[in-house]
PDB file of C-alpha atoms in Angstrom:
ATOM      1  CA  MET A   1     120.636  51.139-146.065  1.00  0.00           C
ATOM      2  CA  THR A   2     120.435  48.446-143.380  1.00  0.00           C
ATOM      3  CA  ALA A   3     120.541  49.870-139.941  1.00  0.00           C
ATOM      4  CA  LEU A   4     123.520  48.413-137.397  1.00  0.00           C
ATOM      5  CA  PRO A   5     122.630  46.590-134.412  1.00  0.00           C
ATOM      6  CA  PRO A   6     123.342  48.567-131.249  1.00  0.00           C
ATOM      7  CA  PRO A   7     126.682  47.966-129.615  1.00  0.00           C
ATOM      8  CA  PRO A   8     126.481  45.525-126.750  1.00  0.00           C
ATOM      9  CA  ARG A   9     126.220  47.109-123.045  1.00  0.00           C
ATOM     10  CA  PRO A  10     129.379  47.224-121.321  1.00  0.00           C
ATOM     11  CA  ARG A  11     129.922  44.409-118.892  1.00  0.00           C
ATOM     12  CA  THR A  12     129.533  45.720-114.917  1.00  0.00           C
ATOM     13  CA  THR A  13     132.620  45.197-113.242  1.00  0.00           C
ATOM     14  CA  SER A  14     131.893  47.062-110.325  1.00  0.00           C
ATOM     15  CA  TYR A  15     132.482  45.195-106.719  1.00  0.00           C
ATOM     16  CA  VAL A  16     129.951  47.733-104.690  1.00  0.00           C
ATOM     17  CA  GLY A  17     127.060  45.064-105.027  1.00  0.00           C
ATOM     18  CA  PRO A  18     128.936  42.207-103.753  1.00  0.00           C
ATOM     19  CA  ALA A  19     130.715  43.824-101.454  1.00  0.00           C
ATOM     20  CA  VAL A  20     127.290  45.050 -99.743  1.00  0.00           C
ATOM     21  CA  THR A  21     125.641  41.784-100.139  1.00  0.00           C
ATOM     22  CA  THR A  22     128.468  40.247 -98.713  1.00  0.00           C
ATOM     23  CA  SER A  23     128.830  42.624 -95.737  1.00  0.00           C
ATOM     24  CA  LEU A  24     125.245  42.222 -94.817  1.00  0.00           C
ATOM     25  CA  GLY A  25     125.556  38.306 -94.513  1.00  0.00           C
ATOM     26  CA  VAL A  26     128.621  38.607 -92.206  1.00  0.00           C
ATOM     27  CA  VAL A  27     126.353  41.147 -90.149  1.00  0.00           C
ATOM     28  CA  ALA A  28     123.617  38.829 -90.162  1.00  0.00           C
ATOM     29  CA  LEU A  29     125.628  35.976 -89.210  1.00  0.00           C
ATOM     30  CA  LEU A  30     127.120  38.009 -86.333  1.00  0.00           C
ATOM     31  CA  VAL A  31     123.783  38.858 -85.172  1.00  0.00           C
ATOM     32  CA  ALA A  32     122.833  34.991 -85.159  1.00  0.00           C
ATOM     33  CA  LEU A  33     125.856  34.401 -83.296  1.00  0.00           C
ATOM     34  CA  VAL A  34     124.865  36.714 -80.534  1.00  0.00           C
ATOM     35  CA  VAL A  35     121.259  35.782 -80.490  1.00  0.00           C
ATOM     36  CA  GLY A  36     122.679  32.035 -80.043  1.00  0.00           C
ATOM     37  CA  LEU A  37     125.040  32.905 -76.907  1.00  0.00           C
ATOM     38  CA  VAL A  38     122.416  34.745 -75.260  1.00  0.00           C
ATOM     39  CA  SER A  39     119.633  32.006 -75.925  1.00  0.00           C
ATOM     40  CA  ALA A  40     122.825  29.390 -74.568  1.00  0.00           C
ATOM     41  CA  ARG A  41     123.139  31.493 -71.480  1.00  0.00           C
ATOM     42  CA  THR A  42     119.640  31.576 -70.736  1.00  0.00           C
ATOM     43  CA  PHE A  43     119.090  27.804 -71.145  1.00  0.00           C
ATOM     44  CA  ILE A  44     122.189  27.357 -68.648  1.00  0.00           C
ATOM     45  CA  GLY A  45     120.817  29.675 -65.955  1.00  0.00           C
ATOM     46  CA  LEU A  46     117.413  27.194 -66.389  1.00  0.00           C
ATOM     47  CA  VAL A  47     119.445  23.721 -66.118  1.00  0.00           C
ATOM     48  CA  THR A  48     122.011  25.100 -63.504  1.00  0.00           C
ATOM     49  CA  THR A  49     120.907  26.342 -59.857  1.00  0.00           C
ATOM     50  CA  ASP A  50     122.771  28.216 -56.889  1.00  0.00           C
ATOM     51  CA  VAL A  51     121.385  26.548 -54.355  1.00  0.00           C
ATOM     52  CA  LEU A  52     124.585  24.345 -54.202  1.00  0.00           C
ATOM     53  CA  THR A  53     128.223  24.565 -55.151  1.00  0.00           C
ATOM     54  CA  ALA A  54     130.209  22.124 -57.104  1.00  0.00           C
ATOM     55  CA  SER A  55     132.238  20.846 -54.289  1.00  0.00           C
ATOM     56  CA  GLY A  56     128.562  20.111 -52.304  1.00  0.00           C
ATOM     57  CA  ALA A  57     128.166  23.153 -50.204  1.00  0.00           C
ATOM     58  CA  PRO A  58     125.447  25.605 -49.869  1.00  0.00           C
ATOM     59  CA  GLY A  59     125.164  28.040 -52.744  1.00  0.00           C
ATOM     60  CA  PRO A  60     124.632  31.960 -52.387  1.00  0.00           C
ATOM     61  CA  SER A  61     120.553  31.254 -52.594  1.00  0.00           C
ATOM     62  CA  ALA A  62     120.370  28.733 -49.732  1.00  0.00           C
ATOM     63  CA  VAL A  63     119.254  29.627 -46.625  1.00  0.00           C
ATOM     64  CA  ALA A  64     119.925  26.406 -44.396  1.00  0.00           C
ATOM     65  CA  ALA A  65     121.562  22.987 -45.131  1.00  0.00           C
ATOM     66  CA  ALA A  66     121.632  19.815 -43.479  1.00  0.00           C
ATOM     67  CA  ASP A  67     122.839  16.265 -43.745  1.00  0.00           C
ATOM     68  CA  ALA A  68     119.727  13.663 -44.073  1.00  0.00           C
ATOM     69  CA  PRO A  69     119.081  12.774 -41.392  1.00  0.00           C
ATOM     70  CA  GLY A  70     119.854  16.150 -39.514  1.00  0.00           C
ATOM     71  CA  MET A  71     119.273  19.485 -37.844  1.00  0.00           C
ATOM     72  CA  THR A  72     119.876  22.990 -38.731  1.00  0.00           C
ATOM     73  CA  THR A  73     118.317  26.749 -37.984  1.00  0.00           C
ATOM     74  CA  ALA A  74     116.909  28.936 -40.757  1.00  0.00           C
ATOM     75  CA  THR A  75     116.035  32.585 -40.674  1.00  0.00           C
ATOM     76  CA  LEU A  76     113.090  32.791 -42.794  1.00  0.00           C
ATOM     77  CA  GLU A  77     110.591  35.773 -43.545  1.00  0.00           C
ATOM     78  CA  ALA A  78     106.851  35.763 -43.119  1.00  0.00           C
ATOM     79  CA  GLY A  79     105.009  35.020 -46.031  1.00  0.00           C
ATOM     80  CA  GLU A  80     107.724  33.668 -47.836  1.00  0.00           C
ATOM     81  CA  ARG A  81     107.555  30.724 -49.842  1.00  0.00           C
ATOM     82  CA  TYR A  82     110.983  28.338 -49.376  1.00  0.00           C
ATOM     83  CA  ALA A  83     111.610  25.121 -51.423  1.00  0.00           C
ATOM     84  CA  VAL A  84     113.150  21.866 -50.279  1.00  0.00           C
ATOM     85  CA  HIS A  85     115.923  20.679 -52.388  1.00  0.00           C
ATOM     86  CA  LEU A  86     117.363  17.321 -52.095  1.00  0.00           C
ATOM     87  CA  ALA A  87     121.134  17.136 -53.081  1.00  0.00           C
ATOM     88  CA  TYR A  88     122.851  14.078 -53.556  1.00  0.00           C
ATOM     89  CA  ASP A  89     126.047  12.342 -55.318  1.00  0.00           C
ATOM     90  CA  GLY A  90     125.402   9.292 -57.117  1.00  0.00           C
ATOM     91  CA  SER A  91     123.002   8.131 -60.192  1.00  0.00           C
ATOM     92  CA  SER A  92     120.082   7.034 -58.103  1.00  0.00           C
ATOM     93  CA  GLU A  93     117.569   9.780 -57.365  1.00  0.00           C
ATOM     94  CA  PRO A  94     116.981   9.468 -53.498  1.00  0.00           C
ATOM     95  CA  ARG A  95     113.609  10.553 -51.680  1.00  0.00           C
ATOM     96  CA  LEU A  96     113.340  11.836 -48.008  1.00  0.00           C
ATOM     97  CA  THR A  97     111.345   9.088 -46.078  1.00  0.00           C
ATOM     98  CA  GLU A  98     109.326  11.764 -44.167  1.00  0.00           C
ATOM     99  CA  ASP A  99     108.455  15.567 -44.544  1.00  0.00           C
ATOM    100  CA  VAL A 100     110.984  18.305 -43.225  1.00  0.00           C
ATOM    101  CA  LEU A 101     109.352  19.960 -40.131  1.00  0.00           C
ATOM    102  CA  LEU A 102     110.346  23.285 -39.065  1.00  0.00           C
ATOM    103  CA  ARG A 103     109.643  24.877 -35.600  1.00  0.00           C
ATOM    104  CA  ALA A 104     108.644  28.602 -35.805  1.00  0.00           C
ATOM    105  CA  PRO A 105     109.867  30.771 -33.108  1.00  0.00           C
ATOM    106  CA  SER A 106     106.386  30.781 -31.413  1.00  0.00           C
ATOM    107  CA  GLY A 107     106.736  26.876 -31.397  1.00  0.00           C
ATOM    108  CA  THR A 108     104.079  26.502 -34.210  1.00  0.00           C
ATOM    109  CA  VAL A 109     105.441  23.314 -36.360  1.00  0.00           C
ATOM    110  CA  VAL A 110     105.321  23.649 -40.186  1.00  0.00           C
ATOM    111  CA  ALA A 111     105.373  20.752 -42.488  1.00  0.00           C
ATOM    112  CA  ALA A 112     106.909  21.318 -46.053  1.00  0.00           C
ATOM    113  CA  ASP A 113     104.502  19.356 -47.806  1.00  0.00           C
ATOM    114  CA  ASP A 114     103.224  21.597 -50.344  1.00  0.00           C
ATOM    115  CA  ASP A 115     104.335  21.217 -54.338  1.00  0.00           C
ATOM    116  CA  PRO A 116     107.349  23.473 -55.347  1.00  0.00           C
ATOM    117  CA  ALA A 117     106.648  25.961 -57.954  1.00  0.00           C
ATOM    118  CA  VAL A 118     109.112  24.576 -60.297  1.00  0.00           C
ATOM    119  CA  ASP A 119     109.897  20.925 -60.265  1.00  0.00           C
ATOM    120  CA  GLY A 120     113.562  21.508 -60.837  1.00  0.00           C
ATOM    121  CA  ARG A 121     116.411  18.747 -61.550  1.00  0.00           C
ATOM    122  CA  PHE A 122     119.911  20.544 -61.779  1.00  0.00           C
ATOM    123  CA  GLY A 123     123.324  18.958 -62.180  1.00  0.00           C
ATOM    124  CA  VAL A 124     126.088  20.811 -60.162  1.00  0.00           C
ATOM    125  CA  GLY A 125     129.795  19.134 -60.576  1.00  0.00           C
ATOM    126  CA  SER A 126     129.210  15.562 -59.532  1.00  0.00           C
ATOM    127  CA  TRP A 127     126.153  16.436 -57.390  1.00  0.00           C
ATOM    128  CA  SER A 128     122.478  16.338 -58.331  1.00  0.00           C
ATOM    129  CA  VAL A 129     119.928  18.888 -57.075  1.00  0.00           C
ATOM    130  CA  VAL A 130     116.200  17.854 -56.984  1.00  0.00           C
ATOM    131  CA  SER A 131     113.391  20.249 -55.715  1.00  0.00           C
ATOM    132  CA  VAL A 132     111.133  17.831 -53.440  1.00  0.00           C
ATOM    133  CA  SER A 133     108.463  20.229 -51.473  1.00  0.00           C
ATOM    134  CA  ALA A 134     107.733  23.504 -50.456  1.00  0.00           C
ATOM    135  CA  PHE A 135     106.501  25.670 -47.740  1.00  0.00           C
ATOM    136  CA  THR A 136     105.202  29.034 -46.637  1.00  0.00           C
ATOM    137  CA  ALA A 137     107.028  30.667 -43.396  1.00  0.00           C
ATOM    138  CA  PRO A 138     104.077  31.958 -41.023  1.00  0.00           C
ATOM    139  CA  GLU A 139     106.175  34.227 -39.223  1.00  0.00           C
ATOM    140  CA  SER A 140     109.726  36.107 -39.475  1.00  0.00           C
ATOM    141  CA  GLY A 141     112.365  34.577 -37.226  1.00  0.00           C
ATOM    142  CA  THR A 142     114.830  31.490 -36.589  1.00  0.00           C
ATOM    143  CA  TYR A 143     113.109  28.072 -37.168  1.00  0.00           C
ATOM    144  CA  GLU A 144     114.332  24.829 -36.138  1.00  0.00           C
ATOM    145  CA  VAL A 145     114.827  22.466 -39.125  1.00  0.00           C
ATOM    146  CA  ALA A 146     114.587  18.834 -38.674  1.00  0.00           C
ATOM    147  CA  VAL A 147     115.434  16.693 -41.717  1.00  0.00           C
ATOM    148  CA  PRO A 148     114.521  13.153 -42.025  1.00  0.00           C
ATOM    149  CA  ALA A 149     116.790  10.355 -43.543  1.00  0.00           C
ATOM    150  CA  ALA A 150     117.019   9.812 -47.217  1.00  0.00           C
ATOM    151  CA  THR A 151     116.570   6.650 -49.091  1.00  0.00           C
ATOM    152  CA  VAL A 152     120.647   6.932 -49.887  1.00  0.00           C
ATOM    153  CA  GLN A 153     123.564   7.659 -47.696  1.00  0.00           C
ATOM    154  CA  GLY A 154     125.298  10.832 -47.992  1.00  0.00           C
ATOM    155  CA  ALA A 155     122.231  13.154 -49.172  1.00  0.00           C
ATOM    156  CA  ARG A 156     121.462  16.509 -47.847  1.00  0.00           C
ATOM    157  CA  VAL A 157     118.523  19.078 -48.179  1.00  0.00           C
ATOM    158  CA  VAL A 158     119.242  22.778 -48.768  1.00  0.00           C
ATOM    159  CA  LEU A 159     116.547  25.249 -48.270  1.00  0.00           C
ATOM    160  CA  ALA A 160     116.351  28.091 -50.602  1.00  0.00           C
ATOM    161  CA  PRO A 161     113.607  30.797 -51.866  1.00  0.00           C
ATOM    162  CA  ASP A 162     111.256  28.572 -54.197  1.00  0.00           C
ATOM    163  CA  GLN A 163     111.600  29.697 -57.716  1.00  0.00           C
ATOM    164  CA  ASP A 164     108.664  31.642 -59.272  1.00  0.00           C
ATOM    165  CA  VAL A 165     107.058  30.072 -62.440  1.00  0.00           C
ATOM    166  CA  ALA A 166     106.711  33.286 -64.675  1.00  0.00           C
ATOM    167  CA  PRO A 167     110.409  33.945 -64.843  1.00  0.00           C
ATOM    168  CA  PHE A 168     111.142  30.350 -65.581  1.00  0.00           C
ATOM    169  CA  VAL A 169     108.086  29.952 -68.311  1.00  0.00           C
ATOM    170  CA  GLY A 170     109.706  33.085 -69.533  1.00  0.00           C
ATOM    171  CA  GLY A 171     113.025  31.769 -69.968  1.00  0.00           C
ATOM    172  CA  ILE A 172     111.912  28.500 -71.616  1.00  0.00           C
ATOM    173  CA  LEU A 173     109.746  30.473 -74.029  1.00  0.00           C
ATOM    174  CA  GLY A 174     112.873  33.101 -74.708  1.00  0.00           C
ATOM    175  CA  THR A 175     115.212  30.065 -75.443  1.00  0.00           C
ATOM    176  CA  ILE A 176     112.580  28.707 -77.993  1.00  0.00           C
ATOM    177  CA  ALA A 177     112.365  31.974 -79.817  1.00  0.00           C
ATOM    178  CA  GLY A 178     116.350  32.453 -79.390  1.00  0.00           C
ATOM    179  CA  VAL A 179     116.936  29.198 -81.187  1.00  0.00           C
ATOM    180  CA  PHE A 180     114.267  29.852 -83.842  1.00  0.00           C
ATOM    181  CA  GLY A 181     115.675  33.372 -84.704  1.00  0.00           C
ATOM    182  CA  VAL A 182     119.284  31.816 -84.772  1.00  0.00           C
ATOM    183  CA  LEU A 183     118.093  29.445 -87.531  1.00  0.00           C
ATOM    184  CA  VAL A 184     116.081  32.167 -89.538  1.00  0.00           C
ATOM    185  CA  VAL A 185     118.918  35.110 -89.440  1.00  0.00           C
ATOM    186  CA  GLY A 186     121.877  32.596 -89.824  1.00  0.00           C
ATOM    187  CA  ALA A 187     120.263  30.991 -92.940  1.00  0.00           C
ATOM    188  CA  PHE A 188     119.116  34.361 -94.205  1.00  0.00           C
ATOM    189  CA  GLY A 189     122.878  35.731 -93.590  1.00  0.00           C
ATOM    190  CA  ALA A 190     124.341  32.233 -94.772  1.00  0.00           C
ATOM    191  CA  GLY A 191     122.420  32.838 -98.178  1.00  0.00           C
ATOM    192  CA  LEU A 192     123.599  36.499 -98.609  1.00  0.00           C
ATOM    193  CA  LEU A 193     127.196  35.633 -97.842  1.00  0.00           C
ATOM    194  CA  LEU A 194     127.170  33.070-100.340  1.00  0.00           C
ATOM    195  CA  ALA A 195     125.464  34.917-102.908  1.00  0.00           C
ATOM    196  CA  GLY A 196     128.050  37.744-102.205  1.00  0.00           C
ATOM    197  CA  VAL A 197     130.684  35.453-102.883  1.00  0.00           C
ATOM    198  CA  ILE A 198     129.574  34.183-106.222  1.00  0.00           C
ATOM    199  CA  TRP A 199     128.773  37.571-107.193  1.00  0.00           C
ATOM    200  CA  TRP A 200     132.166  38.850-106.157  1.00  0.00           C
ATOM    201  CA  VAL A 201     133.529  35.859-108.598  1.00  0.00           C
ATOM    202  CA  LEU A 202     131.413  36.821-111.184  1.00  0.00           C
ATOM    203  CA  ARG A 203     132.325  40.469-111.426  1.00  0.00           C
ATOM    204  CA  ALA A 204     136.124  39.608-111.038  1.00  0.00           C
ATOM    205  CA  ARG A 205     135.870  37.423-114.176  1.00  0.00           C
ATOM    206  CA  ALA A 206     134.188  40.381-116.011  1.00  0.00           C
ATOM    207  CA  ARG A 207     136.612  42.771-114.805  1.00  0.00           C
ATOM    208  CA  ARG A 208     139.277  40.578-116.322  1.00  0.00           C
ATOM    209  CA  ALA A 209     137.526  40.109-119.563  1.00  0.00           C
ATOM    210  CA  VAL A 210     137.566  43.916-120.074  1.00  0.00           C
ATOM    211  CA  GLY A 211     141.053  44.585-118.838  1.00  0.00           C
ATOM    212  CA  GLY A 212     140.348  45.350-115.273  1.00  0.00           C
ATOM    213  CA  ALA A 213     138.400  48.430-115.710  1.00  0.00           C
ATOM    214  CA  PRO A 214     135.569  49.104-113.495  1.00  0.00           C
ATOM    215  CA  ALA A 215     132.513  50.487-114.991  1.00  0.00           C
TER     216      ALA A 215
END
């Protein structure tokens, strides 16, 4: 007596697998979107500055501002580092013809001739801002600030606390890591989503083939 072949296995028609795979893909894409937004915000913070507003007025971090040439005063703290930023409205980057000089309350004259911690170049509206020098305040109090002429008309100098190197470098590394994370997680999520959709279509066909009853 010849043995009968085993009956074919019933076709699986459940949507659980495709639903889980598709959901995981959507979640991964949402995670990639969040990481991308955080990275973009970090990058924008690195390439913008709060020493100047879009109208050319001193920003919230500025401690003093003056036209080049011009005079102003600044209240500074002993031992603190301050950067000299040159702001200009135009395409040609200017430079100061001399160092900015500051007269301390005791009469000591300080020249802003050090290099800034971060050689920053920023855009604020139609204005551009470049960090040109830095200095350390020898004492606390109100300083008289003498700003020399610049090589272009309409430029102005803004004093603000010097930027720390560590947070700036950390922001750069964080942005790079964020971009890499977006690429990896985004590719993973897109792959899961595509696999889930294909799986869903195959299961739908299988369900139609057996009359719509789930296995």
